């Protein structure tokens, strides 16, 4: 390309860049036409233009390649799918782009940015890019730029790497088996000034942590190899000492930005989830330096109890949630450390908990709120205790025996931990936080979640809960308290239901029937079941997500993700605020589904309670005593009649109760809370029940009659169709019979004619010949007439042509001379030659 042509190409490319670059208007209308978008759309429609632009990348001129990359980036930004298809259709399109990564720095950076756009949601392009050596080139650039200390180029490299690994198991396997995870993990090594975290360094570390999270996901949900790939990735990552780097970033580096600490803690939780070896590795990790070392789990618990950041508490709680999930040995190990400390140690400051065991620190957090009037630390400790007790009966029984000393010896004997938790629940509605404002909106729900988990499938815990009569009274009041949130009332109703379904007590004042009667009398079954439906429609239960969604780290979202803004405590004063990040994380899918299953079980069991007699209750009226002078025979006879009458009334009442309970269970979710209607006296109830049964019987008879009517109509329709079919078949047979009769008659006539004719019926050959000759003559005459007509027409044409030639001065006779005589001349000439 000569100099003049080069300048022309420069000008054309610069013009295209300008035409595709949006014009920023400070106060432009949203409906205003965007010329850049229109130009992009027009250019991207022409596949030849895309091919031409890609071919320009092989030019040696720097500006040609630079402007071409800018044009392709603009096209990809505005029309990504169309340009992706166009590039895929060009044989060496992606190869040319990958070659740009090894070009000069400016070209390389533009090509890197272009590839990050190109590989989003394009699996085929991702595979080709990886095949072209993307992993090696990405890590080479990252190392050259200084790793986590690098600039925005490292960020673009990590974004490209994440695009290649996201939901793509084959690329993850290729990275693991070729380069390995060492180049990735090495980026997490803090170089230079460990205490220095610029915004760009924070973004780079978040990018690496996102990559690790993608590897722990294992691939797309539809990939059958996802689970095995996930386990393998987690195993290799821990073998490469990733857990040490994550603990350094998330736990030990308290000077690190909150966003990095939270992301590292979430990665720790995901790394151990469902992986027994990684769980053991985390439980055996110790942090710090001699002589002050402590288990990593203790350090994470301290973060939960002491952090002022809501997001950091959620992330640290995520670690314990995943650590305890289906890990009964880990739960037992943590529960075994729950040993109460002396009263002096219980009231020690939080800073003095360094030498405490895990359980002592947890109990310290549960009891600390008693002295400083703040239940926030208590509810955080309660959340951790919930994970320890979940689905583990042995841990529930063990923790049930724990007693805490009273705040002051003068206040009485030690108090069971369960009773202390219930007391905190009652105090939470009236206590204020550190700023003197009303308590946090998430304290009561978290404590209620602990109680729901603790009492589930644990009769001993139910018995312990009911040992204190005020507990039941408080729960009944809490369910009916309109000032509480829908979620709080619903969870309190669940706990009441657990006191019915998991109640194995034989004490007449604490058994399931007594609790059910208390619910019916104090709340009313309709209102009680309505609390479940209101809770299911609440924000916390209706908006729960199947899994935690991870926001992508891109250039547009990087700054917001690097600076996590915590919840303003002033917004927490409203007790009805259920849209709190702590609540939305604590009430995850598993707990919501568990509560829904409990709700169904509670409805069924309460119906069953009202359907069976109270076997342990015996009523002996005074009139059942033998009267003076009454013989044994008369007494037995009178006693038998009384018992039969009582049995009849009991069975009738049980049936009526079961019917009413079923109706209430079905209509509990009618959607509108109305005052419960109560029947005034027994006669009205009996009359209403009789009318209801009569109506039910009439409805059943009506349904039977409707079914019989439908059956008769169906049979009538079937017979009608069958009759029509038979009639059609009969008509067809009749027509066929008539046709056969006519054919038979015709054949009989022919037979008779042949018999009467005899030998004289031989054909007259001469007559036939004469007839044929006459027909041939007629045909010849017709053809001759046609020829004569044609000759006449030709003759008229010749005459007209002759007249025209004469007018033009030609000698017609001379022209026609010899035309007819020369027809056979060629043959004669040939014979002469021979």
PDB file of C-alpha atoms in Angstrom, residues 656-794:
ATOM      1  CA  UNK A 656     -68.139 -32.768  63.901  1.00  0.00           C
ATOM      2  CA  UNK A 657     -64.746 -31.491  65.091  1.00  0.00           C
ATOM      3  CA  UNK A 658     -62.916 -33.350  62.326  1.00  0.00           C
ATOM      4  CA  UNK A 659     -65.252 -31.886  59.699  1.00  0.00           C
ATOM      5  CA  UNK A 660     -64.854 -28.368  61.053  1.00  0.00           C
ATOM      6  CA  UNK A 661     -61.060 -28.721  61.267  1.00  0.00           C
ATOM      7  CA  UNK A 662     -60.896 -29.925  57.666  1.00  0.00           C
ATOM      8  CA  UNK A 663     -63.056 -27.014  56.513  1.00  0.00           C
ATOM      9  CA  UNK A 664     -60.846 -24.559  58.400  1.00  0.00           C
ATOM     10  CA  UNK A 665     -57.664 -26.113  57.037  1.00  0.00           C
ATOM     11  CA  UNK A 666     -59.004 -25.816  53.495  1.00  0.00           C
ATOM     12  CA  UNK A 667     -60.407 -22.313  53.873  1.00  0.00           C
ATOM     13  CA  UNK A 668     -57.529 -20.965  55.960  1.00  0.00           C
ATOM     14  CA  UNK A 669     -55.995 -19.468  52.807  1.00  0.00           C
ATOM     15  CA  UNK A 670     -59.097 -17.750  51.502  1.00  0.00           C
ATOM     16  CA  UNK A 671     -57.046 -14.540  51.406  1.00  0.00           C
ATOM     17  CA  UNK A 672     -59.067 -12.174  53.593  1.00  0.00           C
ATOM     18  CA  UNK A 673     -58.760 -11.920  57.349  1.00  0.00           C
ATOM     19  CA  UNK A 674     -62.240 -11.758  58.811  1.00  0.00           C
ATOM     20  CA  UNK A 675     -63.411 -11.941  62.461  1.00  0.00           C
ATOM     21  CA  UNK A 676     -64.126 -15.486  63.512  1.00  0.00           C
ATOM     22  CA  UNK A 677     -67.812 -16.283  63.810  1.00  0.00           C
ATOM     23  CA  UNK A 678     -68.659 -18.237  66.919  1.00  0.00           C
ATOM     24  CA  UNK A 679     -71.890 -20.122  67.482  1.00  0.00           C
ATOM     25  CA  UNK A 680     -73.705 -19.056  70.585  1.00  0.00           C
ATOM     26  CA  UNK A 681     -75.075 -22.280  72.014  1.00  0.00           C
ATOM     27  CA  UNK A 682     -75.113 -26.026  71.537  1.00  0.00           C
ATOM     28  CA  UNK A 683     -78.577 -26.245  69.894  1.00  0.00           C
ATOM     29  CA  UNK A 684     -77.570 -23.799  67.185  1.00  0.00           C
ATOM     30  CA  UNK A 685     -74.465 -25.842  66.480  1.00  0.00           C
ATOM     31  CA  UNK A 686     -76.452 -29.069  66.214  1.00  0.00           C
ATOM     32  CA  UNK A 687     -79.014 -27.448  63.915  1.00  0.00           C
ATOM     33  CA  UNK A 688     -76.318 -25.954  61.725  1.00  0.00           C
ATOM     34  CA  UNK A 689     -74.521 -29.285  61.567  1.00  0.00           C
ATOM     35  CA  UNK A 690     -77.763 -31.089  60.636  1.00  0.00           C
ATOM     36  CA  UNK A 691     -78.520 -28.611  57.877  1.00  0.00           C
ATOM     37  CA  UNK A 692     -74.968 -28.887  56.601  1.00  0.00           C
ATOM     38  CA  UNK A 693     -75.161 -32.670  56.469  1.00  0.00           C
ATOM     39  CA  UNK A 694     -78.561 -32.574  54.728  1.00  0.00           C
ATOM     40  CA  UNK A 695     -77.142 -30.180  52.166  1.00  0.00           C
ATOM     41  CA  UNK A 696     -74.133 -32.413  51.698  1.00  0.00           C
ATOM     42  CA  UNK A 697     -76.335 -35.485  51.148  1.00  0.00           C
ATOM     43  CA  UNK A 698     -78.545 -33.586  48.696  1.00  0.00           C
ATOM     44  CA  UNK A 699     -75.441 -32.443  46.826  1.00  0.00           C
ATOM     45  CA  UNK A 700     -74.176 -36.018  46.664  1.00  0.00           C
ATOM     46  CA  UNK A 701     -77.551 -37.279  45.331  1.00  0.00           C
ATOM     47  CA  UNK A 702     -77.551 -34.475  42.769  1.00  0.00           C
ATOM     48  CA  UNK A 703     -74.056 -35.426  41.652  1.00  0.00           C
ATOM     49  CA  UNK A 704     -75.161 -39.086  41.302  1.00  0.00           C
ATOM     50  CA  UNK A 705     -78.186 -38.063  39.215  1.00  0.00           C
ATOM     51  CA  UNK A 706     -75.990 -35.860  37.037  1.00  0.00           C
ATOM     52  CA  UNK A 707     -73.595 -38.725  36.487  1.00  0.00           C
ATOM     53  CA  UNK A 708     -76.437 -41.113  35.566  1.00  0.00           C
ATOM     54  CA  UNK A 709     -77.933 -38.540  33.187  1.00  0.00           C
ATOM     55  CA  UNK A 710     -74.594 -38.049  31.482  1.00  0.00           C
ATOM     56  CA  UNK A 711     -74.193 -41.821  31.175  1.00  0.00           C
ATOM     57  CA  UNK A 712     -77.673 -42.224  29.591  1.00  0.00           C
ATOM     58  CA  UNK A 713     -77.046 -39.365  27.170  1.00  0.00           C
ATOM     59  CA  UNK A 714     -73.730 -40.927  26.196  1.00  0.00           C
ATOM     60  CA  UNK A 715     -75.376 -44.307  25.521  1.00  0.00           C
ATOM     61  CA  UNK A 716     -78.185 -42.681  23.492  1.00  0.00           C
ATOM     62  CA  UNK A 717     -75.653 -40.835  21.371  1.00  0.00           C
ATOM     63  CA  UNK A 718     -73.714 -44.056  20.836  1.00  0.00           C
ATOM     64  CA  UNK A 719     -76.851 -45.964  19.701  1.00  0.00           C
ATOM     65  CA  UNK A 720     -77.843 -43.104  17.412  1.00  0.00           C
ATOM     66  CA  UNK A 721     -74.458 -43.157  15.727  1.00  0.00           C
ATOM     67  CA  UNK A 722     -74.645 -46.949  15.395  1.00  0.00           C
ATOM     68  CA  UNK A 723     -78.109 -46.717  13.809  1.00  0.00           C
ATOM     69  CA  UNK A 724     -76.915 -44.180  11.261  1.00  0.00           C
ATOM     70  CA  UNK A 725     -73.964 -46.367  10.372  1.00  0.00           C
ATOM     71  CA  UNK A 726     -76.172 -49.469   9.896  1.00  0.00           C
ATOM     72  CA  UNK A 727     -78.589 -47.491   7.721  1.00  0.00           C
ATOM     73  CA  UNK A 728     -75.715 -46.288   5.528  1.00  0.00           C
ATOM     74  CA  UNK A 729     -74.367 -49.838   5.199  1.00  0.00           C
ATOM     75  CA  UNK A 730     -77.827 -51.160   4.226  1.00  0.00           C
ATOM     76  CA  UNK A 731     -78.236 -48.527   1.522  1.00  0.00           C
ATOM     77  CA  UNK A 732     -74.826 -49.434   0.088  1.00  0.00           C
ATOM     78  CA  UNK A 733     -75.787 -53.128  -0.021  1.00  0.00           C
ATOM     79  CA  UNK A 734     -79.080 -52.307  -1.760  1.00  0.00           C
ATOM     80  CA  UNK A 735     -77.314 -50.270  -4.459  1.00  0.00           C
ATOM     81  CA  UNK A 736     -74.795 -53.052  -5.025  1.00  0.00           C
ATOM     82  CA  UNK A 737     -77.600 -55.627  -5.335  1.00  0.00           C
ATOM     83  CA  UNK A 738     -79.473 -53.555  -7.949  1.00  0.00           C
ATOM     84  CA  UNK A 739     -76.277 -53.131  -9.943  1.00  0.00           C
ATOM     85  CA  UNK A 740     -75.673 -56.872  -9.914  1.00  0.00           C
ATOM     86  CA  UNK A 741     -79.255 -57.554 -11.087  1.00  0.00           C
ATOM     87  CA  UNK A 742     -78.882 -55.208 -14.071  1.00  0.00           C
ATOM     88  CA  UNK A 743     -75.578 -56.786 -15.071  1.00  0.00           C
ATOM     89  CA  UNK A 744     -77.087 -60.262 -14.809  1.00  0.00           C
ATOM     90  CA  UNK A 745     -80.067 -59.263 -16.995  1.00  0.00           C
ATOM     91  CA  UNK A 746     -77.743 -57.838 -19.637  1.00  0.00           C
ATOM     92  CA  UNK A 747     -75.656 -61.014 -19.696  1.00  0.00           C
ATOM     93  CA  UNK A 748     -78.778 -63.205 -20.059  1.00  0.00           C
ATOM     94  CA  UNK A 749     -79.881 -61.193 -23.101  1.00  0.00           C
ATOM     95  CA  UNK A 750     -76.495 -61.627 -24.752  1.00  0.00           C
ATOM     96  CA  UNK A 751     -76.559 -65.373 -24.084  1.00  0.00           C
ATOM     97  CA  UNK A 752     -80.007 -65.680 -25.662  1.00  0.00           C
ATOM     98  CA  UNK A 753     -78.877 -63.687 -28.729  1.00  0.00           C
ATOM     99  CA  UNK A 754     -75.853 -65.948 -29.188  1.00  0.00           C
ATOM    100  CA  UNK A 755     -77.961 -69.086 -28.872  1.00  0.00           C
ATOM    101  CA  UNK A 756     -80.552 -67.900 -31.447  1.00  0.00           C
ATOM    102  CA  UNK A 757     -77.950 -66.639 -33.961  1.00  0.00           C
ATOM    103  CA  UNK A 758     -75.935 -69.902 -34.151  1.00  0.00           C
ATOM    104  CA  UNK A 759     -73.256 -70.189 -36.906  1.00  0.00           C
ATOM    105  CA  UNK A 760     -74.731 -67.380 -39.022  1.00  0.00           C
ATOM    106  CA  UNK A 761     -73.301 -64.854 -36.721  1.00  0.00           C
ATOM    107  CA  UNK A 762     -69.827 -64.943 -38.252  1.00  0.00           C
ATOM    108  CA  UNK A 763     -68.701 -61.490 -39.344  1.00  0.00           C
ATOM    109  CA  UNK A 764     -69.217 -60.276 -42.929  1.00  0.00           C
ATOM    110  CA  UNK A 765     -65.606 -59.663 -44.000  1.00  0.00           C
ATOM    111  CA  UNK A 766     -66.471 -57.975 -47.263  1.00  0.00           C
ATOM    112  CA  UNK A 767     -68.818 -55.547 -45.586  1.00  0.00           C
ATOM    113  CA  UNK A 768     -66.153 -54.668 -43.074  1.00  0.00           C
ATOM    114  CA  UNK A 769     -63.568 -54.065 -45.820  1.00  0.00           C
ATOM    115  CA  UNK A 770     -65.974 -51.819 -47.745  1.00  0.00           C
ATOM    116  CA  UNK A 771     -66.698 -49.875 -44.587  1.00  0.00           C
ATOM    117  CA  UNK A 772     -62.993 -49.429 -43.863  1.00  0.00           C
ATOM    118  CA  UNK A 773     -62.270 -48.373 -47.452  1.00  0.00           C
ATOM    119  CA  UNK A 774     -65.013 -45.778 -47.300  1.00  0.00           C
ATOM    120  CA  UNK A 775     -63.645 -44.333 -44.045  1.00  0.00           C
ATOM    121  CA  UNK A 776     -60.089 -44.151 -45.479  1.00  0.00           C
ATOM    122  CA  UNK A 777     -61.354 -42.368 -48.589  1.00  0.00           C
ATOM    123  CA  UNK A 778     -63.158 -39.825 -46.447  1.00  0.00           C
ATOM    124  CA  UNK A 779     -60.003 -39.158 -44.439  1.00  0.00           C
ATOM    125  CA  UNK A 780     -57.930 -38.746 -47.672  1.00  0.00           C
ATOM    126  CA  UNK A 781     -60.424 -36.309 -49.097  1.00  0.00           C
ATOM    127  CA  UNK A 782     -60.313 -34.253 -45.904  1.00  0.00           C
ATOM    128  CA  UNK A 783     -56.506 -34.112 -45.979  1.00  0.00           C
ATOM    129  CA  UNK A 784     -56.502 -33.161 -49.678  1.00  0.00           C
ATOM    130  CA  UNK A 785     -58.908 -30.324 -48.977  1.00  0.00           C
ATOM    131  CA  UNK A 786     -56.605 -29.057 -46.241  1.00  0.00           C
ATOM    132  CA  UNK A 787     -53.619 -29.112 -48.657  1.00  0.00           C
ATOM    133  CA  UNK A 788     -55.560 -27.214 -51.297  1.00  0.00           C
ATOM    134  CA  UNK A 789     -56.452 -24.536 -48.774  1.00  0.00           C
ATOM    135  CA  UNK A 790     -52.794 -24.218 -47.762  1.00  0.00           C
ATOM    136  CA  UNK A 791     -51.671 -24.001 -51.432  1.00  0.00           C
ATOM    137  CA  UNK A 792     -54.237 -21.306 -52.061  1.00  0.00           C
ATOM    138  CA  UNK A 793     -52.942 -19.273 -49.179  1.00  0.00           C
ATOM    139  CA  UNK A 794     -49.339 -19.667 -50.380  1.00  0.00           C
TER     140      UNK A 794
END
